[in-house]
Short mmCIF file of C-alpha atoms in Angstrom, two decimals:
data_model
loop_
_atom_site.label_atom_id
_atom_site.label_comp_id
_atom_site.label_asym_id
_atom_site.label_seq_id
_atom_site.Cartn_x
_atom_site.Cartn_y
_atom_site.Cartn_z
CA UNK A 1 105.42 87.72 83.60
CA UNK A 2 104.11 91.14 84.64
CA UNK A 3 106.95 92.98 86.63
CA UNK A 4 109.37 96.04 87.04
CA UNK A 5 112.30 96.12 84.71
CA UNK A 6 115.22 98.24 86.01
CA UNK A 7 117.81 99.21 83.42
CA UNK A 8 121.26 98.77 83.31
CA UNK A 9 122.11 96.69 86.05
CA UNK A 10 125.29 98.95 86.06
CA UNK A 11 125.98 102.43 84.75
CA UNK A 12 128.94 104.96 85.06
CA UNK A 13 128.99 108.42 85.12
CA UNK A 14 131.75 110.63 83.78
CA UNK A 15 131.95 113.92 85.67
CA UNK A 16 129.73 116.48 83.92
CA UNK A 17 127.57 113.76 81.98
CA UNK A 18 124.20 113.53 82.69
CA UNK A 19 122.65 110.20 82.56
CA UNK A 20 119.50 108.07 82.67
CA UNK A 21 118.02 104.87 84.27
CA UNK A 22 115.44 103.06 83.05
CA UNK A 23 112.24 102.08 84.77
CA UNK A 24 109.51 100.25 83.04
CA UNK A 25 106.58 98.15 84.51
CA UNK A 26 103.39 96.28 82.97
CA UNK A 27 101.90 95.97 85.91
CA UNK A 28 99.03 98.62 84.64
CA UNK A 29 100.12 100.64 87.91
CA UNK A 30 99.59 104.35 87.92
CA UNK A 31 101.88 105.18 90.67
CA UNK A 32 105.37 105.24 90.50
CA UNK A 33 108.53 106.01 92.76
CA UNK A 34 112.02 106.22 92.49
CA UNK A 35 114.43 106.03 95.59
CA UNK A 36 118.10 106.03 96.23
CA UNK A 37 119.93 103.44 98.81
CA UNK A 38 123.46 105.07 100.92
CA UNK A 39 124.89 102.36 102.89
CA UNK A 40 123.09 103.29 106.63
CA UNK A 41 120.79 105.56 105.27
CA UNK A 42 118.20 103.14 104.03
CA UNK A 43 115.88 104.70 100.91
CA UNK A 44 115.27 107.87 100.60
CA UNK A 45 112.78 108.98 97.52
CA UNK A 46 113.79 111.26 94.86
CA UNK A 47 110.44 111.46 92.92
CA UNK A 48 107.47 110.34 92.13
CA UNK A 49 104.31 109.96 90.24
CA UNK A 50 100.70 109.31 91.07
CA UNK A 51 99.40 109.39 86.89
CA UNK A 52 100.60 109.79 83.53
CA UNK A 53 102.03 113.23 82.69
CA UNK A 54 102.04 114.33 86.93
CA UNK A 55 105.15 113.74 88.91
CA UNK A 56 106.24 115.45 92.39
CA UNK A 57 109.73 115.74 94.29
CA UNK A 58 110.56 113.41 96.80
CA UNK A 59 112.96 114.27 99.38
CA UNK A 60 116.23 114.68 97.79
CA UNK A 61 115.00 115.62 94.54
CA UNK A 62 118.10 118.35 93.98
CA UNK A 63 119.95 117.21 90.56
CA UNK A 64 117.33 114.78 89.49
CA UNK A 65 114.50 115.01 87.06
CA UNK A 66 112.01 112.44 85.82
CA UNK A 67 109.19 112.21 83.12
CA UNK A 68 106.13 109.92 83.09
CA UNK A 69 104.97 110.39 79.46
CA UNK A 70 103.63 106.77 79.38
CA UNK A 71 101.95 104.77 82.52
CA UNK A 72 104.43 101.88 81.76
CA UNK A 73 107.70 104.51 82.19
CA UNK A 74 109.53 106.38 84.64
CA UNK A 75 112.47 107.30 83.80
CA UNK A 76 115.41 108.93 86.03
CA UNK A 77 117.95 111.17 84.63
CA UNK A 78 121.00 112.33 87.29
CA UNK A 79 122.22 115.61 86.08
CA UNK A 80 125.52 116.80 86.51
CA UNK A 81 124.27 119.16 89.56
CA UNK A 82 124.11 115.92 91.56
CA UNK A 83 127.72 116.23 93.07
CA UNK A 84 127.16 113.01 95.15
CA UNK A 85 125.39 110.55 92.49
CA UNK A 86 127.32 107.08 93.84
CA UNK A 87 124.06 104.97 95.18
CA UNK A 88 121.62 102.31 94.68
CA UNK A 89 118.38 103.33 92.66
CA UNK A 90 115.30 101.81 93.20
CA UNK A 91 112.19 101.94 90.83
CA UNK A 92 108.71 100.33 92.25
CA UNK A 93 105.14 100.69 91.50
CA UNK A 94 102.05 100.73 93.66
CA UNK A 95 98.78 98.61 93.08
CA UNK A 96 95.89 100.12 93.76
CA UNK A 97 94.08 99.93 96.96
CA UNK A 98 91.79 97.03 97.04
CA UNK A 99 92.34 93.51 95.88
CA UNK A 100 94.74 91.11 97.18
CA UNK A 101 97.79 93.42 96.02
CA UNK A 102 95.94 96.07 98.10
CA UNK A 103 98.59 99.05 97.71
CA UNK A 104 101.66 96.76 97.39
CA UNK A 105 104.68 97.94 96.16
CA UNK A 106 106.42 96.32 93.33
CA UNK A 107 110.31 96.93 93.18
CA UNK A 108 112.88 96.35 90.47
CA UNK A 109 116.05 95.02 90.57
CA UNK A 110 118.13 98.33 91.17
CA UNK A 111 120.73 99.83 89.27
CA UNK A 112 124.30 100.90 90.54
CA UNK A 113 125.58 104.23 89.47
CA UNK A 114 128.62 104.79 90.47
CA UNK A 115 131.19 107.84 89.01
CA UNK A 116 134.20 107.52 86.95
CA UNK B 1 106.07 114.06 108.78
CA UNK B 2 106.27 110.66 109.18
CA UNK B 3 109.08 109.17 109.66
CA UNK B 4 110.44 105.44 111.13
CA UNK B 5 113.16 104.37 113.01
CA UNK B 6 114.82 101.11 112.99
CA UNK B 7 116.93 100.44 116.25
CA UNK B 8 120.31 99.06 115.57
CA UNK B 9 121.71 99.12 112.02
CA UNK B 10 123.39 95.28 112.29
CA UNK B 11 122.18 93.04 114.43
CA UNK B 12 123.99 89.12 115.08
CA UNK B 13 122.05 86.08 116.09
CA UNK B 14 122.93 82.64 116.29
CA UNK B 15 121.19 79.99 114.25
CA UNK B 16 117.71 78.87 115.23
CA UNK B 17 118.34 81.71 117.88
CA UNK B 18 114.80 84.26 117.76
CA UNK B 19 115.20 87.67 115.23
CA UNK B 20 113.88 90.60 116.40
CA UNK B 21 114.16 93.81 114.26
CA UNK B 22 112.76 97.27 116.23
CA UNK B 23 110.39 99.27 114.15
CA UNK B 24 108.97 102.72 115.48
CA UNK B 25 107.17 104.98 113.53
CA UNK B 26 105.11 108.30 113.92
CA UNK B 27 102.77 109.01 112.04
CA UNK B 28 99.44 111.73 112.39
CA UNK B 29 97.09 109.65 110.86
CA UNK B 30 97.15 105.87 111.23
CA UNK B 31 99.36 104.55 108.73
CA UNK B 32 99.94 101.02 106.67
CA UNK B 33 102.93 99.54 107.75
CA UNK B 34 105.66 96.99 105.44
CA UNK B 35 108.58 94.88 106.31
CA UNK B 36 110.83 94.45 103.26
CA UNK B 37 113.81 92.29 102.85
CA UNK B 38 116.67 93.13 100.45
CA UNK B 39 119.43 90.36 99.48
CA UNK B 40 122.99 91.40 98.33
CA UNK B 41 122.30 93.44 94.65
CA UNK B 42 118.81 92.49 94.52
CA UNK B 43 115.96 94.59 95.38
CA UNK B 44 113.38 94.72 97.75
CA UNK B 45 111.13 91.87 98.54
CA UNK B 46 107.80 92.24 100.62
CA UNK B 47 107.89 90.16 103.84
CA UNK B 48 104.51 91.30 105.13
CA UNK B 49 102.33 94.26 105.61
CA UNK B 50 99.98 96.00 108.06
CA UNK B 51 96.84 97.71 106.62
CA UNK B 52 93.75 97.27 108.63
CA UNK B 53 92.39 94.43 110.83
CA UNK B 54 94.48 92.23 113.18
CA UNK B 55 97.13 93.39 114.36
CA UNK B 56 99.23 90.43 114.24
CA UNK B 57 100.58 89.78 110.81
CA UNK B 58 102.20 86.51 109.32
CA UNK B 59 104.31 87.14 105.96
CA UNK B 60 107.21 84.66 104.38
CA UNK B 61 109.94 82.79 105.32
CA UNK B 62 108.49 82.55 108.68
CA UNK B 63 108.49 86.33 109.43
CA UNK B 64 105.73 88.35 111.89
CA UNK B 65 105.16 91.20 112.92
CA UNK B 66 102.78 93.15 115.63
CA UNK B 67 101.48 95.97 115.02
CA UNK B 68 100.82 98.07 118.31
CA UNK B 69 99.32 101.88 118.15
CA UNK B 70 100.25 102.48 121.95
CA UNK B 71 103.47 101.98 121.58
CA UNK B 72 103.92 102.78 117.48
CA UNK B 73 105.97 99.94 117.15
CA UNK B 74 105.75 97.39 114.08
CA UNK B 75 108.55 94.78 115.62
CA UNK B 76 109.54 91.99 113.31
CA UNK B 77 110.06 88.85 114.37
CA UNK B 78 110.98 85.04 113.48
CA UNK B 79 111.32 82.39 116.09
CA UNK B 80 114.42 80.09 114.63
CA UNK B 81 116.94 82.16 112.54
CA UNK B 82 118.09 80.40 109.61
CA UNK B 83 121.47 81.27 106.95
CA UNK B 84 119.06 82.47 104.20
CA UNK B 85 117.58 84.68 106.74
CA UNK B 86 121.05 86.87 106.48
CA UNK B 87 120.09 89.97 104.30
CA UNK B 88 118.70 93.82 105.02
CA UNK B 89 115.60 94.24 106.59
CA UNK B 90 113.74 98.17 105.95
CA UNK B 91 110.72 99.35 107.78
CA UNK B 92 108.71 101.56 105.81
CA UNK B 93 104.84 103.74 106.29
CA UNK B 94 102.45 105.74 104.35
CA UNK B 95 99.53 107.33 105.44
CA UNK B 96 96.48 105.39 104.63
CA UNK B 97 95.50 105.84 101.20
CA UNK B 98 98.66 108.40 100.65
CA UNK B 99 101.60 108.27 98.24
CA UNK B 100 104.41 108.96 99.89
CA UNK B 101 106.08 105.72 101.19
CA UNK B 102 108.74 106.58 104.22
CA UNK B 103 111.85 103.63 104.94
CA UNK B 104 113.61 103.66 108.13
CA UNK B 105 117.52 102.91 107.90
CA UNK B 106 117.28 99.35 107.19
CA UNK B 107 118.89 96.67 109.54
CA UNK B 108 121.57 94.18 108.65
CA UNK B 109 120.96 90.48 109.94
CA UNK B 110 123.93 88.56 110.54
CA UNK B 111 123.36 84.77 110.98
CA UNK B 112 126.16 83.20 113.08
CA UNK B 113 126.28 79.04 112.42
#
């Protein structure tokens, strides 16, 4: 089944570690985005990327940094400058414009990051 | 900038009472506009979207929504609440053919037996 496949489900972060969440799709989508849920805050996006090997900041992009070396993966690695990592993180993908998935958005499951 | 607002953070109805989740946006250029849904740990689920054409839109689970440029509101709506229907409901825009999707702060439905 073609999809989004956030990975882990659950990750913990020991102060000073950096860490990494995985995002892969076969949906054959070219763009890709990765947001972060606070309780009242709704999403907010970190990053993303419209092609392979191109990527831009979101809004909160400050002790975050992403790659998109293959169209399938976006990965998210939280640095230890992000003081506040606890959230939500959301990985989706965007069909194309045209067709009956005209610009959908495709989201994963999430992963929860909380620190240790 | 775009941005969206979603008026009242948690909102209570009764069973088989009418939901109505407040969507305002701005926007410079006319925008698409999406209703997702988002059950406890899961992630988001597409309820129904606003491109082009009429302006009334039908999605799942019973879910519409109106999309009206004088007043830049994208209200959502269901006639007869049901249990299931308890979850988080985001608003969300991006420019026509642009990138950058923008949520509001979600909603919380609370469905009252």
């Amino acid at each position: 089944d073609g999809g989004i496949t956030q990975s882990p489900k659950y990750l913990f972060r020991k102060e000073g570690q950096n860490v990494t969440l995985s995002c892969e799709q076969n949906l054959n989508h070219d763009a890709m985005y990765w947001y972060r849920q606070d309780p009242g805050q709704g999403l907010r996006l970190i990053y993303y990327s419209q092609i392979v090997n191109d990527f831009q900041k979101g809004d909160i992009a400050e002790g975050y940094s992403v790659s998109r070396e293959k169209k399938e993966s976006f990965p998210l690695t939280v640095t230890s400058a992000q003081k506040n990592p606890t959230a939500f993180y959301l990985c989706a993908s965007r069909s194309p414009p045209g067709g009956e998935d005209n610009e959908k958005l495709f989201f994963g499951s999430g992963t929860q990051l909380s620190v240790l | 900038a775009q941005s969206v607002t979603q008026l009242g953070s948690h909102v209570s109805v009764s069973e088989g009472a009418l939901v109505l989740l407040r969507c305002n946006y701005s926007s410079s250029v006319p925008p698409y506009l999406f209703w997702y849904v988002q059950y406890p740990n899961q992630g988001l689920q597409l309820l129904l979207k606003y491109t082009t054409g009429a302006t009334l839109v039908k999605g799942i689970n019973g879910f519409e929504a109106e999309f009206k440029k004088s007043e830049t509101s994208f209200h959502l709506t269901k006639p007869s609440a049901h249990m299931s229907d308890a979850a988080e409901y985001f608003c969300a825009v991006v420019k026509a053919a642009g990138n950058k999707l923008t949520f509001g702060g979600g909603t919380r439905v609370l469905v009252k037996p």
